[in-house]
Short mmCIF file of C-alpha atoms in Angstrom, two decimals:
data_model
loop_
_atom_site.label_atom_id
_atom_site.label_comp_id
_atom_site.label_asym_id
_atom_site.label_seq_id
_atom_site.Cartn_x
_atom_site.Cartn_y
_atom_site.Cartn_z
CA MET Y 1 0.09 -0.16 -0.05
CA GLN Y 2 1.36 3.46 -0.82
CA ASN Y 3 0.87 6.55 0.77
CA TYR Y 4 2.70 10.30 0.66
CA ILE Y 5 3.97 11.81 3.96
CA SER Y 6 5.48 15.57 4.16
CA GLN Y 7 8.84 16.06 5.76
CA GLN Y 8 7.13 17.71 8.28
CA ASN Y 9 4.48 15.31 8.93
CA PHE Y 10 7.95 12.54 8.92
CA ASN Y 11 9.41 14.37 11.82
CA ALA Y 12 6.07 14.84 13.41
CA LEU Y 13 5.90 11.03 12.92
CA LEU Y 14 9.46 10.39 14.64
CA ASP Y 15 9.05 12.91 17.48
CA SER Y 16 5.79 11.06 18.71
CA LEU Y 17 7.28 7.95 18.15
CA ILE Y 18 10.10 9.32 20.82
CA SER Y 19 7.27 10.69 23.10
CA GLN Y 20 5.89 7.27 23.36
CA GLY Y 21 8.71 6.01 24.98
CA LYS Y 22 10.07 4.05 22.06
CA ARG Y 23 13.61 3.87 21.04
CA VAL Y 24 14.12 5.90 17.31
CA VAL Y 25 17.22 4.80 16.19
CA ALA Y 26 18.52 6.81 13.03
CA PRO Y 27 21.39 8.67 11.37
CA ARG Y 28 22.69 11.30 13.13
CA THR Y 29 25.93 13.18 14.05
CA ASN Y 30 28.23 12.00 17.29
CA ALA Y 31 31.44 14.04 17.25
CA GLY Y 32 31.75 14.73 13.46
CA THR Y 33 30.77 10.89 12.59
CA VAL Y 34 27.33 9.85 11.29
CA LEU Y 35 26.51 6.75 13.10
CA TYR Y 36 23.38 4.78 13.83
CA GLU Y 37 22.27 6.33 17.13
CA PRO Y 38 18.66 6.98 19.42
CA LEU Y 39 17.42 10.28 18.48
CA ALA Y 40 16.38 12.87 21.37
CA ASN Y 41 14.09 14.38 18.84
CA ALA Y 42 13.50 14.18 14.90
CA ALA Y 43 15.83 17.31 13.83
CA ASP Y 44 18.98 15.34 15.16
CA MET Y 45 18.72 13.08 12.01
CA VAL Y 46 20.89 13.17 9.02
CA ILE Y 47 19.37 11.64 6.06
CA ASP Y 48 21.76 12.47 3.33
CA GLN Y 49 24.91 10.47 4.33
CA LEU Y 50 25.37 6.77 4.44
CA PRO Y 51 26.51 6.18 8.51
CA ARG Y 52 30.31 5.16 9.19
CA ARG Y 53 28.64 1.59 11.04
CA SER Y 54 25.80 -0.31 9.81
CA GLY Y 55 22.12 -0.69 11.71
CA LYS Y 56 22.84 -4.04 12.43
CA GLU Y 57 23.86 -2.88 16.27
CA ALA Y 58 20.05 -2.05 16.83
CA PHE Y 59 19.88 -6.06 16.68
CA PHE Y 60 23.49 -7.34 17.53
CA PRO Y 61 24.89 -4.73 19.51
CA LEU Y 62 28.95 -4.25 19.72
CA CYS Y 63 29.15 -5.42 23.59
CA GLU Y 64 26.20 -6.65 25.47
CA ASP Y 65 25.65 -8.64 29.01
CA ILE Y 66 23.99 -12.14 28.81
CA MET Y 67 24.63 -13.17 32.53
CA THR Y 68 26.02 -11.65 36.06
CA TYR Y 69 27.36 -13.48 38.91
CA GLN Y 70 28.33 -12.95 42.30
CA LYS Y 71 30.00 -14.81 44.92
CA GLU Y 72 29.65 -14.59 48.88
CA GLY Y 73 31.64 -16.97 50.81
CA GLN Y 74 30.82 -20.13 49.48
CA LYS Y 75 27.12 -18.88 47.65
CA ILE Y 76 27.43 -18.23 44.15
CA GLU Y 77 24.50 -16.06 42.44
CA LEU Y 78 23.64 -16.32 38.54
CA GLN Y 79 21.10 -13.94 37.08
CA ASP Y 80 20.58 -14.49 33.41
CA ILE Y 81 20.02 -11.40 31.23
CA ASP Y 82 16.27 -10.74 30.48
CA PRO Y 83 15.45 -9.90 26.91
CA THR Y 84 11.91 -9.28 27.44
CA ARG Y 85 13.06 -5.81 28.78
CA PHE Y 86 14.39 -4.39 25.17
CA LEU Y 87 12.50 -1.59 24.24
CA GLU Y 88 10.07 -1.07 21.10
CA THR Y 89 12.47 0.19 18.34
CA VAL Y 90 11.99 1.95 15.12
CA LEU Y 91 15.30 2.42 13.02
CA VAL Y 92 14.82 4.66 10.57
CA GLY Y 93 16.48 5.91 7.31
CA VAL Y 94 18.16 2.52 6.49
CA ARG Y 95 19.62 2.50 3.42
CA PRO Y 96 19.09 -0.75 0.80
CA CYS Y 97 22.33 -2.03 1.66
CA ASP Y 98 21.64 -2.14 5.38
CA ALA Y 99 17.98 -2.95 5.28
CA ALA Y 100 18.97 -6.00 2.97
CA ALA Y 101 21.63 -7.26 5.24
CA ILE Y 102 18.89 -7.91 7.89
CA PRO Y 103 17.55 -11.04 6.42
CA VAL Y 104 20.80 -12.56 6.24
CA LEU Y 105 21.09 -11.97 10.08
CA ASP Y 106 17.89 -13.53 10.74
CA ALA Y 107 18.84 -16.87 8.83
CA VAL Y 108 22.08 -16.91 11.01
CA PHE Y 109 20.96 -16.07 14.55
CA SER Y 110 17.98 -18.70 14.05
CA TRP Y 111 19.37 -21.68 12.32
CA ASP Y 112 20.51 -23.84 14.63
CA TYR Y 113 20.23 -22.33 17.37
CA LYS Y 114 18.15 -19.25 18.65
CA ASP Y 115 19.50 -16.16 19.62
CA GLU Y 116 17.14 -15.10 21.93
CA PHE Y 117 18.52 -11.74 22.21
CA PHE Y 118 19.04 -10.96 18.53
CA LEU Y 119 15.95 -12.21 17.95
CA GLU Y 120 13.73 -10.30 20.62
CA ARG Y 121 15.53 -6.91 19.77
CA ARG Y 122 14.06 -8.33 15.78
CA LYS Y 123 10.73 -8.79 16.72
CA LYS Y 124 10.29 -5.68 18.85
CA THR Y 125 11.86 -3.86 16.18
CA THR Y 126 10.13 -1.67 13.05
CA ILE Y 127 12.64 -0.48 10.09
CA ILE Y 128 11.51 2.32 7.66
CA GLY Y 129 14.44 2.13 4.93
CA LEU Y 130 15.38 5.00 2.37
CA ALA Y 131 16.08 4.69 -0.73
CA CYS Y 132 19.42 6.25 -1.80
CA THR Y 133 19.86 9.37 -4.47
CA GLN Y 134 23.68 9.35 -4.27
CA ALA Y 135 26.43 6.83 -4.23
CA ASP Y 136 30.41 7.25 -4.37
CA ASP Y 137 32.81 5.18 -5.95
CA ALA Y 138 32.43 2.51 -3.05
CA CYS Y 139 29.06 1.68 -3.85
CA PHE Y 140 28.23 -1.71 -5.49
CA CYS Y 141 24.93 -2.79 -4.63
CA THR Y 142 23.59 -3.36 -8.07
CA ALA Y 143 26.84 -5.55 -8.31
CA VAL Y 144 25.84 -7.99 -5.72
CA GLY Y 145 21.90 -8.03 -6.92
CA LEU Y 146 20.72 -5.16 -5.23
CA THR Y 147 19.28 -1.73 -6.06
CA PRO Y 148 19.52 1.84 -4.77
CA ALA Y 149 15.44 1.18 -3.92
CA ASP Y 150 15.21 -1.99 -3.10
CA PRO Y 151 12.91 -2.65 0.29
CA LYS Y 152 14.39 -6.08 1.30
CA GLY Y 153 14.43 -6.08 4.95
CA ALA Y 154 12.09 -3.19 5.58
CA ASP Y 155 8.82 -2.80 7.18
CA LEU Y 156 8.17 0.83 5.67
CA PHE Y 157 10.15 2.10 2.53
CA LEU Y 158 10.72 6.08 1.69
CA THR Y 159 11.49 7.18 -1.97
CA PRO Y 160 12.38 10.78 -1.36
CA LEU Y 161 10.26 12.76 -3.94
CA GLU Y 162 11.03 15.80 -5.91
CA GLY Y 163 8.70 17.98 -4.50
CA GLY Y 164 9.75 17.43 -0.89
CA GLY Y 165 8.62 14.37 1.41
CA TYR Y 166 8.55 10.92 0.51
CA ALA Y 167 6.43 8.17 -1.24
CA CYS Y 168 5.64 5.35 1.26
CA GLU Y 169 5.65 1.86 0.71
CA THR Y 170 4.06 -0.67 3.46
CA GLN Y 171 6.38 -4.27 3.53
CA SER Y 172 5.04 -5.81 5.94
CA GLU Y 173 2.40 -6.18 9.02
CA LYS Y 174 4.73 -4.20 11.03
CA GLY Y 175 4.97 -1.42 8.39
CA GLU Y 176 1.17 -1.22 7.79
CA ALA Y 177 0.51 -1.35 11.62
CA LEU Y 178 2.90 2.09 11.99
CA VAL Y 179 1.07 3.77 8.95
CA ALA Y 180 -2.49 2.96 10.54
CA ASN Y 181 -1.45 4.33 14.55
CA ASN Y 182 -0.57 7.52 12.94
CA LYS Y 183 -2.52 7.84 9.98
CA GLU Y 184 -3.23 11.41 10.28
CA LEU Y 185 0.32 11.93 9.09
CA PHE Y 186 -0.11 9.97 6.01
CA ALA Y 187 -1.72 11.19 2.74
CA GLU Y 188 -2.65 9.76 -1.04
CA PRO Y 189 0.01 9.95 -3.16
CA ASN Y 190 0.69 13.34 -4.22
CA GLY Y 191 1.79 12.72 -8.43
CA TYR Y 192 5.17 14.17 -7.12
CA LYS Y 193 7.91 12.31 -9.37
CA PRO Y 194 10.91 10.57 -6.99
CA LEU Y 195 13.97 11.93 -7.46
CA PRO Y 196 16.68 10.24 -9.57
CA LEU Y 197 18.19 7.22 -7.74
CA ALA Y 198 21.84 6.91 -7.63
CA GLU Y 199 24.19 4.85 -9.45
CA PRO Y 200 26.26 2.21 -7.98
CA GLN Y 201 29.25 0.41 -9.49
CA THR Y 202 27.38 -2.18 -11.50
CA GLY Y 203 28.95 -4.95 -13.70
CA LYS Y 204 31.93 -5.45 -11.96
CA PHE Y 205 32.07 -8.90 -11.35
CA ASP Y 206 29.90 -11.93 -12.01
CA LEU Y 207 29.16 -13.40 -8.66
CA LYS Y 208 28.10 -16.91 -10.08
CA LYS Y 209 31.68 -16.73 -11.95
CA VAL Y 210 33.49 -16.07 -8.57
CA LYS Y 211 31.29 -18.52 -6.47
CA ALA Y 212 32.32 -21.31 -9.52
CA TRP Y 213 36.28 -20.06 -8.87
CA LEU Y 214 35.86 -20.25 -5.02
CA ASP Y 215 34.32 -23.77 -4.98
CA GLU Y 216 37.54 -25.51 -6.82
CA HIS Y 217 39.88 -22.96 -5.37
CA PHE Y 218 40.83 -23.00 -1.61
CA GLU Y 219 44.24 -24.15 -2.15
CA ASP Y 220 46.02 -21.33 -4.90
CA PRO Y 221 48.95 -19.19 -5.02
CA ALA Y 222 46.49 -15.79 -6.09
CA TRP Y 223 45.45 -15.95 -2.06
CA ASP Y 224 48.85 -14.64 -1.44
CA SER Y 225 48.68 -11.78 -3.84
CA ILE Y 226 44.67 -11.31 -2.98
CA ALA Y 227 45.58 -10.77 0.51
CA THR Y 228 49.23 -9.51 0.62
CA ARG Y 229 48.01 -5.49 2.04
CA CYS Y 230 45.35 -6.95 4.81
CA VAL Y 231 47.00 -5.96 7.67
CA GLY Y 232 44.28 -8.27 9.75
CA CYS Y 233 42.92 -5.09 11.57
CA GLY Y 234 38.93 -6.02 11.77
CA ALA Y 235 37.80 -2.79 10.36
CA CYS Y 236 36.20 -4.06 7.74
CA ALA Y 237 33.89 -6.77 9.35
CA PHE Y 238 33.01 -3.94 12.22
CA VAL Y 239 31.54 -1.89 9.77
CA CYS Y 240 30.07 -4.43 7.32
CA PRO Y 241 26.18 -4.37 7.71
CA ALA Y 242 26.50 -8.14 7.27
CA CYS Y 243 29.18 -9.95 9.51
CA HIS Y 244 28.18 -11.36 12.61
CA CYS Y 245 31.19 -13.15 14.16
CA PHE Y 246 31.19 -12.52 17.99
CA ASP Y 247 32.94 -13.87 21.04
CA ILE Y 248 31.58 -14.80 24.31
CA VAL Y 249 33.94 -13.62 27.54
CA ASP Y 250 33.49 -13.58 31.28
CA GLU Y 251 34.91 -10.36 32.72
CA GLY Y 252 35.29 -9.40 36.17
CA THR Y 253 36.77 -10.99 39.43
CA GLU Y 254 36.69 -13.94 41.52
CA LYS Y 255 33.67 -12.28 43.73
CA GLN Y 256 31.54 -10.33 40.93
CA GLY Y 257 31.44 -9.99 37.37
CA LYS Y 258 29.46 -10.81 33.73
CA ARG Y 259 29.42 -12.55 30.80
CA ARG Y 260 29.17 -10.51 27.50
CA LYS Y 261 28.86 -11.00 24.20
CA ASN Y 262 31.36 -8.79 21.93
CA TRP Y 263 32.50 -8.63 18.37
CA ASP Y 264 34.72 -10.42 16.46
CA ALA Y 265 36.34 -11.17 13.44
CA CYS Y 266 37.68 -13.48 11.31
CA GLY Y 267 40.87 -10.96 9.86
CA PHE Y 268 42.26 -11.23 13.60
CA TRP Y 269 44.88 -13.38 14.65
CA LYS Y 270 43.56 -15.24 17.57
CA PHE Y 271 40.26 -16.01 16.36
CA THR Y 272 41.19 -19.74 15.18
CA HIS Y 273 43.83 -19.49 17.76
CA HIS Y 274 43.40 -22.94 19.68
CA ALA Y 275 44.20 -23.58 23.30
CA SER Y 276 46.95 -25.78 22.13
CA GLY Y 277 48.79 -23.18 20.74
CA HIS Y 278 48.01 -24.31 17.26
CA ASN Y 279 46.45 -22.08 14.67
CA PRO Y 280 45.27 -23.45 11.23
CA ARG Y 281 44.83 -19.71 9.95
CA ASP Y 282 48.46 -18.53 11.51
CA GLN Y 283 49.04 -16.09 7.99
CA GLN Y 284 46.88 -13.24 7.14
CA PRO Y 285 46.55 -14.39 3.42
CA LYS Y 286 44.67 -17.58 5.00
CA ARG Y 287 42.81 -15.24 7.19
CA TYR Y 288 41.32 -13.14 4.30
CA ARG Y 289 40.65 -15.92 1.79
CA ASN Y 290 38.36 -17.11 5.07
CA ARG Y 291 36.64 -13.67 4.91
CA ILE Y 292 35.99 -13.84 1.09
CA MET Y 293 35.14 -17.79 1.63
CA HIS Y 294 32.62 -17.28 3.94
CA LYS Y 295 30.83 -14.03 1.87
CA PHE Y 296 30.89 -15.54 -1.46
CA LYS Y 297 30.48 -19.47 -1.23
CA TYR Y 298 30.22 -20.74 2.55
CA TYR Y 299 27.28 -18.40 3.47
CA ASP Y 300 25.82 -19.29 0.22
CA ASP Y 301 26.46 -22.82 0.04
CA LYS Y 302 23.91 -22.87 3.15
CA PHE Y 303 21.69 -20.13 3.02
CA GLY Y 304 21.72 -19.84 -0.92
CA GLN Y 305 22.67 -15.89 -0.88
CA THR Y 306 25.67 -13.82 -0.75
CA LEU Y 307 27.24 -12.18 2.75
CA CYS Y 308 27.55 -8.94 1.29
CA THR Y 309 24.99 -6.26 0.35
CA GLY Y 310 27.73 -3.52 -1.66
CA CYS Y 311 27.53 -0.85 0.52
CA GLY Y 312 31.47 -0.20 0.26
CA ARG Y 313 31.93 0.42 3.94
CA CYS Y 314 34.64 -1.56 3.97
CA ILE Y 315 36.55 -0.23 1.04
CA ARG Y 316 35.88 3.59 2.18
CA LEU Y 317 37.54 2.76 5.68
CA CYS Y 318 40.00 0.07 5.01
CA PRO Y 319 43.66 1.67 6.17
CA VAL Y 320 45.80 -0.13 3.38
CA GLY Y 321 42.89 1.18 0.74
CA ILE Y 322 41.25 -3.00 0.11
CA ASP Y 323 38.93 -2.82 -2.61
CA ILE Y 324 36.88 -5.92 -1.89
CA ALA Y 325 34.94 -5.11 -5.20
CA ASP Y 326 38.31 -5.10 -7.41
CA ILE Y 327 39.22 -8.23 -5.84
CA LEU Y 328 36.46 -9.85 -6.85
CA GLN Y 329 36.73 -8.47 -10.51
CA ASP Y 330 40.14 -9.92 -10.58
CA ILE Y 331 38.91 -13.33 -9.52
CA ASP Y 332 36.21 -13.23 -11.77
CA LYS Y 333 38.74 -12.45 -14.47
CA ILE Y 334 40.99 -15.35 -13.48
CA GLU Y 335 37.69 -17.60 -13.79
CA VAL Y 336 36.98 -16.55 -17.24
CA LYS Y 337 40.79 -17.07 -18.14
CA VAL Y 338 40.32 -20.57 -17.08
CA LYS Y 339 37.57 -21.24 -19.34
CA VAL Y 340 39.08 -19.39 -22.24
CA GLU Y 341 42.32 -22.13 -21.73
CA GLU Y 342 39.68 -24.90 -21.29
CA ASN Y 343 37.83 -24.24 -24.53
CA SER Y 344 40.95 -23.32 -26.37
#
């Protein structure tokens, strides 16, 4: 169902949700950096920049407590964190590359084990997506099968219009409920044309060819050159909307402390470091190989889709200038060369 909402009414919608005690998370500026963070009021929202980190933090926080412990004498008290205390949340201004990653994470956190922390936050969150009208050289969503106006993962999807305001398309029962509960702020479509959409990089590589090469080249000299610049800092994983590795650690003293779930990254040296001292990924090329394999082979093998949405954050923030899209393009060319040789 399509509706129209003016910018003024959209701000009024967000302010109303905040006044109701809901956690409204949207892009906002913090110390010069745009991040997805809770708003105090709609005026704080920034809608013309992609946040440095992704919207996954609304469901998968960088750090979170899952249990506390306290010891007095011989008595030990354990207390689980109650996920039902999580606030109702509206995640606003989510670009298609971020929104499309949310179903990807859903599959991981509800597969063989259901992560109640992630799933409870997902259940309590309504996602308002926003079409992209600008892109830079790092954007490549169209190369991985998405578009700048792809509503996948959103409950309500907004498209900016030339005359101001947004065309609104409900995508789920949550989106329909949001509109129905605030129907005085929405109107019939006003006939304005959508603003021109962004034009990300496209046609750089063929995902099927990349996957075919990865299927047959776990051991290949090419990995040494592909990963030669990687320093294992983990920045790419921490800004990615689809990466989901985490560690669980106990922090505290003998008397009291907490068990915490913290983000982790397969690019870190200790990620696969065994207690025996053995590390099956003891060199950086092996660790970077796993990153590429996980995104474009392993996840596809398991769930039938890629673990990348082409947001370009890893390209923008890599301290040594690694461009994952260029790497995939190089792999694509290797595969093409192999086929040519086979047919000659």
